[in-house]
PDB file of C-alpha atoms in Angstrom:
ATOM      1  CA  MET L  17     -20.490   4.154  -4.585  1.00 80.00           C
ATOM      2  CA  LEU L  18     -21.623   0.329  -4.186  1.00 89.00           C
ATOM      3  CA  ARG L  19     -18.725  -0.697  -6.798  1.00 90.00           C
ATOM      4  CA  GLY L  20     -16.270   1.437  -4.407  1.00 91.00           C
ATOM      5  CA  LEU L  21     -17.578  -0.436  -1.294  1.00 94.00           C
ATOM      6  CA  PHE L  22     -17.348  -3.797  -2.993  1.00 95.00           C
ATOM      7  CA  ALA L  23     -14.070  -3.319  -4.359  1.00 95.00           C
ATOM      8  CA  ILE L  24     -12.729  -2.064  -0.536  1.00 96.00           C
ATOM      9  CA  ILE L  25     -14.330  -5.032   0.840  1.00 96.00           C
ATOM     10  CA  ALA L  26     -12.725  -7.416  -1.770  1.00 97.00           C
ATOM     11  CA  GLY L  27      -9.341  -6.073  -1.235  1.00 96.00           C
ATOM     12  CA  TYR L  28      -9.378  -6.376   2.439  1.00 97.00           C
ATOM     13  CA  LEU L  29     -10.515  -9.812   2.028  1.00 97.00           C
ATOM     14  CA  LEU L  30      -7.631 -10.733  -0.385  1.00 97.00           C
ATOM     15  CA  PHE L  31      -5.134  -9.087   2.112  1.00 97.00           C
ATOM     16  CA  ALA L  32      -6.812 -10.976   5.174  1.00 96.00           C
ATOM     17  CA  THR L  33      -6.894 -14.220   3.657  1.00 97.00           C
ATOM     18  CA  ALA L  34      -3.550 -14.257   2.286  1.00 96.00           C
ATOM     19  CA  SER L  35      -2.260 -12.959   5.764  1.00 94.00           C
ATOM     20  CA  ILE L  36      -4.350 -15.648   7.558  1.00 94.00           C
ATOM     21  CA  ALA L  37      -3.044 -18.418   5.080  1.00 96.00           C
ATOM     22  CA  LEU L  38       0.854 -17.419   5.951  1.00 96.00           C
ATOM     23  CA  PHE L  39       0.243 -18.180   9.417  1.00 93.00           C
ATOM     24  CA  ALA L  40      -1.843 -21.268   9.263  1.00 95.00           C
ATOM     25  CA  ILE L  41       0.409 -22.828   6.428  1.00 96.00           C
ATOM     26  CA  SER L  42       3.310 -22.022   8.261  1.00 94.00           C
ATOM     27  CA  GLY L  43       1.904 -23.104  12.109  1.00 94.00           C
ATOM     28  CA  ARG L  44       3.256 -19.688  13.441  1.00 91.00           C
ATOM     29  CA  ASP L  45       1.510 -17.341  15.758  1.00 86.00           C
ATOM     30  CA  PRO L  46       1.457 -13.809  14.924  1.00 82.00           C
ATOM     31  CA  TYR L  47       1.336 -12.713  18.266  1.00 81.00           C
ATOM     32  CA  ALA L  48       4.863 -15.103  19.001  1.00 83.00           C
ATOM     33  CA  ALA L  49       8.444 -13.960  18.513  1.00 86.00           C
ATOM     34  CA  ALA L  50       9.847 -15.101  15.206  1.00 87.00           C
ATOM     35  CA  PRO L  51      13.260 -15.687  13.754  1.00 92.00           C
ATOM     36  CA  ALA L  52      14.456 -12.507  11.547  1.00 93.00           C
ATOM     37  CA  TRP L  53      14.265 -14.750   8.310  1.00 95.00           C
ATOM     38  CA  PHE L  54      10.219 -15.096   9.084  1.00 94.00           C
ATOM     39  CA  LEU L  55       9.978 -12.068   9.993  1.00 93.00           C
ATOM     40  CA  ALA L  56      11.484 -10.339   6.833  1.00 95.00           C
ATOM     41  CA  SER L  57      10.118 -12.838   4.798  1.00 96.00           C
ATOM     42  CA  SER L  58       6.546 -12.678   6.006  1.00 95.00           C
ATOM     43  CA  THR L  59       6.762  -8.842   5.698  1.00 96.00           C
ATOM     44  CA  VAL L  60       7.824  -8.962   2.074  1.00 97.00           C
ATOM     45  CA  TYR L  61       4.749 -11.233   1.547  1.00 97.00           C
ATOM     46  CA  GLY L  62       2.308  -9.134   3.363  1.00 96.00           C
ATOM     47  CA  MET L  63       3.501  -6.154   1.504  1.00 97.00           C
ATOM     48  CA  ILE L  64       3.091  -8.044  -1.791  1.00 98.00           C
ATOM     49  CA  ALA L  65      -0.296  -9.250  -0.657  1.00 98.00           C
ATOM     50  CA  ALA L  66      -1.152  -5.476   0.469  1.00 98.00           C
ATOM     51  CA  THR L  67       0.303  -3.948  -2.985  1.00 97.00           C
ATOM     52  CA  ALA L  68      -2.078  -6.639  -4.863  1.00 97.00           C
ATOM     53  CA  SER L  69      -5.128  -6.080  -2.700  1.00 97.00           C
ATOM     54  CA  GLY L  70      -4.918  -2.402  -3.761  1.00 96.00           C
ATOM     55  CA  TYR L  71      -4.413  -2.804  -7.493  1.00 95.00           C
ATOM     56  CA  MET L  72      -7.313  -5.309  -7.422  1.00 95.00           C
ATOM     57  CA  ALA L  73      -9.480  -2.824  -5.347  1.00 95.00           C
ATOM     58  CA  ALA L  74      -8.851  -0.151  -7.639  1.00 94.00           C
ATOM     59  CA  SER L  75      -9.282  -1.963 -10.706  1.00 93.00           C
ATOM     60  CA  LEU L  76     -12.992  -3.361  -9.400  1.00 94.00           C
ATOM     61  CA  ALA L  77     -13.691   0.254  -8.520  1.00 92.00           C
ATOM     62  CA  ARG L  78     -12.789   1.168 -12.141  1.00 85.00           C
ATOM     63  CA  ARG L  79     -11.790   4.595 -11.018  1.00 75.00           C
ATOM     64  CA  ASP L  80      -8.460   6.536 -11.704  1.00 71.00           C
ATOM     65  CA  ASP L  81      -8.327   8.435  -8.395  1.00 77.00           C
ATOM     66  CA  ASN L  82      -6.720   7.195  -4.923  1.00 87.00           C
ATOM     67  CA  ARG L  83     -10.132   7.059  -3.095  1.00 92.00           C
ATOM     68  CA  VAL L  84     -10.523   3.767  -2.905  1.00 94.00           C
ATOM     69  CA  PRO L  85      -7.055   2.252  -2.179  1.00 94.00           C
ATOM     70  CA  ALA L  86      -6.676   5.041   0.562  1.00 96.00           C
ATOM     71  CA  VAL L  87      -9.507   3.910   2.249  1.00 96.00           C
ATOM     72  CA  LEU L  88      -8.492   0.014   1.819  1.00 97.00           C
ATOM     73  CA  ALA L  89      -4.951   1.185   3.287  1.00 97.00           C
ATOM     74  CA  VAL L  90      -6.965   2.993   6.264  1.00 97.00           C
ATOM     75  CA  VAL L  91      -9.134  -0.276   6.970  1.00 97.00           C
ATOM     76  CA  ILE L  92      -5.777  -2.237   7.011  1.00 97.00           C
ATOM     77  CA  ALA L  93      -3.981  -0.103   9.352  1.00 97.00           C
ATOM     78  CA  LEU L  94      -7.385   0.228  11.476  1.00 96.00           C
ATOM     79  CA  GLY L  95      -7.314  -3.756  11.684  1.00 94.00           C
ATOM     80  CA  ALA L  96      -3.406  -3.327  12.828  1.00 93.00           C
ATOM     81  CA  LEU L  97      -4.277  -1.025  15.393  1.00 94.00           C
ATOM     82  CA  ALA L  98      -7.170  -2.901  16.923  1.00 93.00           C
ATOM     83  CA  SER L  99      -5.209  -5.727  17.176  1.00 89.00           C
ATOM     84  CA  LEU L 100      -2.630  -3.656  18.601  1.00 88.00           C
ATOM     85  CA  SER L 101      -5.027  -2.596  21.398  1.00 90.00           C
ATOM     86  CA  ALA L 102      -6.747  -5.891  22.072  1.00 84.00           C
ATOM     87  CA  GLY L 103      -3.949  -6.330  24.582  1.00 75.00           C
ATOM     88  CA  ASN L 104      -2.833  -9.739  23.333  1.00 75.00           C
ATOM     89  CA  PRO L 105       0.138 -10.974  25.092  1.00 76.00           C
ATOM     90  CA  GLY L 106       3.348 -11.550  22.976  1.00 76.00           C
ATOM     91  CA  ALA L 107       5.190  -9.916  20.239  1.00 80.00           C
ATOM     92  CA  HIS L 108       3.210  -7.431  17.889  1.00 86.00           C
ATOM     93  CA  TRP L 109       5.702  -7.259  15.165  1.00 88.00           C
ATOM     94  CA  SER L 110       3.405  -8.628  12.509  1.00 89.00           C
ATOM     95  CA  GLN L 111       0.640  -5.609  13.595  1.00 91.00           C
ATOM     96  CA  TRP L 112       3.625  -3.160  13.431  1.00 93.00           C
ATOM     97  CA  ALA L 113       4.452  -4.216   9.820  1.00 94.00           C
ATOM     98  CA  ALA L 114       0.833  -4.030   8.630  1.00 94.00           C
ATOM     99  CA  LEU L 115       0.533  -0.588  10.216  1.00 95.00           C
ATOM    100  CA  CYS L 116       3.671   0.557   8.850  1.00 96.00           C
ATOM    101  CA  LEU L 117       4.581  -1.183   5.900  1.00 97.00           C
ATOM    102  CA  MET L 118       1.704  -2.825   4.328  1.00 97.00           C
ATOM    103  CA  ALA L 119      -1.489  -0.394   4.598  1.00 97.00           C
ATOM    104  CA  PRO L 120       0.732   1.938   2.346  1.00 97.00           C
ATOM    105  CA  CYS L 121       1.792  -0.748  -0.050  1.00 98.00           C
ATOM    106  CA  ALA L 122      -2.334  -1.059  -0.825  1.00 97.00           C
ATOM    107  CA  PHE L 123      -2.493   2.531  -1.405  1.00 97.00           C
ATOM    108  CA  LEU L 124       0.549   2.281  -3.672  1.00 96.00           C
ATOM    109  CA  GLY L 125      -1.181  -0.561  -5.429  1.00 95.00           C
ATOM    110  CA  GLY L 126      -3.892   1.375  -6.139  1.00 94.00           C
ATOM    111  CA  MET L 127      -1.464   4.096  -7.425  1.00 93.00           C
ATOM    112  CA  ALA L 128      -0.388   1.926  -9.785  1.00 92.00           C
ATOM    113  CA  PHE L 129      -3.712   1.054 -11.029  1.00 92.00           C
ATOM    114  CA  ALA L 130      -4.761   4.623 -11.245  1.00 86.00           C
ATOM    115  CA  SER L 131      -1.648   5.394 -12.988  1.00 85.00           C
ATOM    116  CA  ARG L 132      -2.202   2.541 -15.952  1.00 84.00           C
ATOM    117  CA  TRP L 133      -5.779   3.635 -16.277  1.00 80.00           C
ATOM    118  CA  ARG L 134      -5.064   7.105 -16.790  1.00 80.00           C
ATOM    119  CA  ARG L 135      -2.445   6.192 -19.491  1.00 82.00           C
ATOM    120  CA  ARG L 136      -4.560   3.509 -21.426  1.00 79.00           C
ATOM    121  CA  ARG L 137      -7.182   6.197 -21.294  1.00 77.00           C
ATOM    122  CA  ALA L 138      -5.024   8.954 -22.930  1.00 79.00           C
ATOM    123  CA  ALA L 139      -3.953   6.529 -25.225  1.00 80.00           C
ATOM    124  CA  VAL L 140      -7.457   5.794 -26.627  1.00 79.00           C
ATOM    125  CA  THR L 141      -8.097   9.378 -26.458  1.00 75.00           C
ATOM    126  CA  ASP L 142      -5.195  10.267 -28.715  1.00 71.00           C
ATOM    127  CA  GLY L 143      -5.884   7.418 -30.850  1.00 67.00           C
ATOM    128  CA  SER L 144      -2.439   5.623 -30.402  1.00 61.00           C
ATOM    129  CA  ASP L 145      -3.816   2.789 -28.985  1.00 56.00           C
ATOM    130  CA  THR L 146      -4.348  -0.207 -31.669  1.00 53.00           C
TER     131      THR L 146
END
C-alpha cells in the first residue's frame, strides 16, 4: 500500500515538474492564449510526460495491475479540474488538454508497464528467459 502511494506521488511529481518546467522555460502563461504550434507541441510534450509518469509509477509500485496508474490518472484529472474551477481568467487550453489527453496517457503508460511485467514474468515461469 505504501509503495503504491509513493509511486502515485512520484508519478505526479514527474508530471507536474515537467509541466511547470515547460511553462517556465518557454516563458508562457498556462492561462494565456497560445499560438497553434505551441498548443500542439506542448500538448504532445505533456502527453509524453504523462505516459512516462504512469510507466514510472507502475514500475515503482511493482504491480502488474492498473490500480496505481488509474489513481495517478485521476489525480492528474482532478488537478486539471481544480485549475479549471479556480476561476482563473484567460484561456484554459492547457487544463483541458491535461484532463482529456494527458490523464489518459498516464493510465496508458502504466498499462504498458503492466503488460511488460506480465510478459517478463510469463517468460521466467516458462523458462524461456535466458
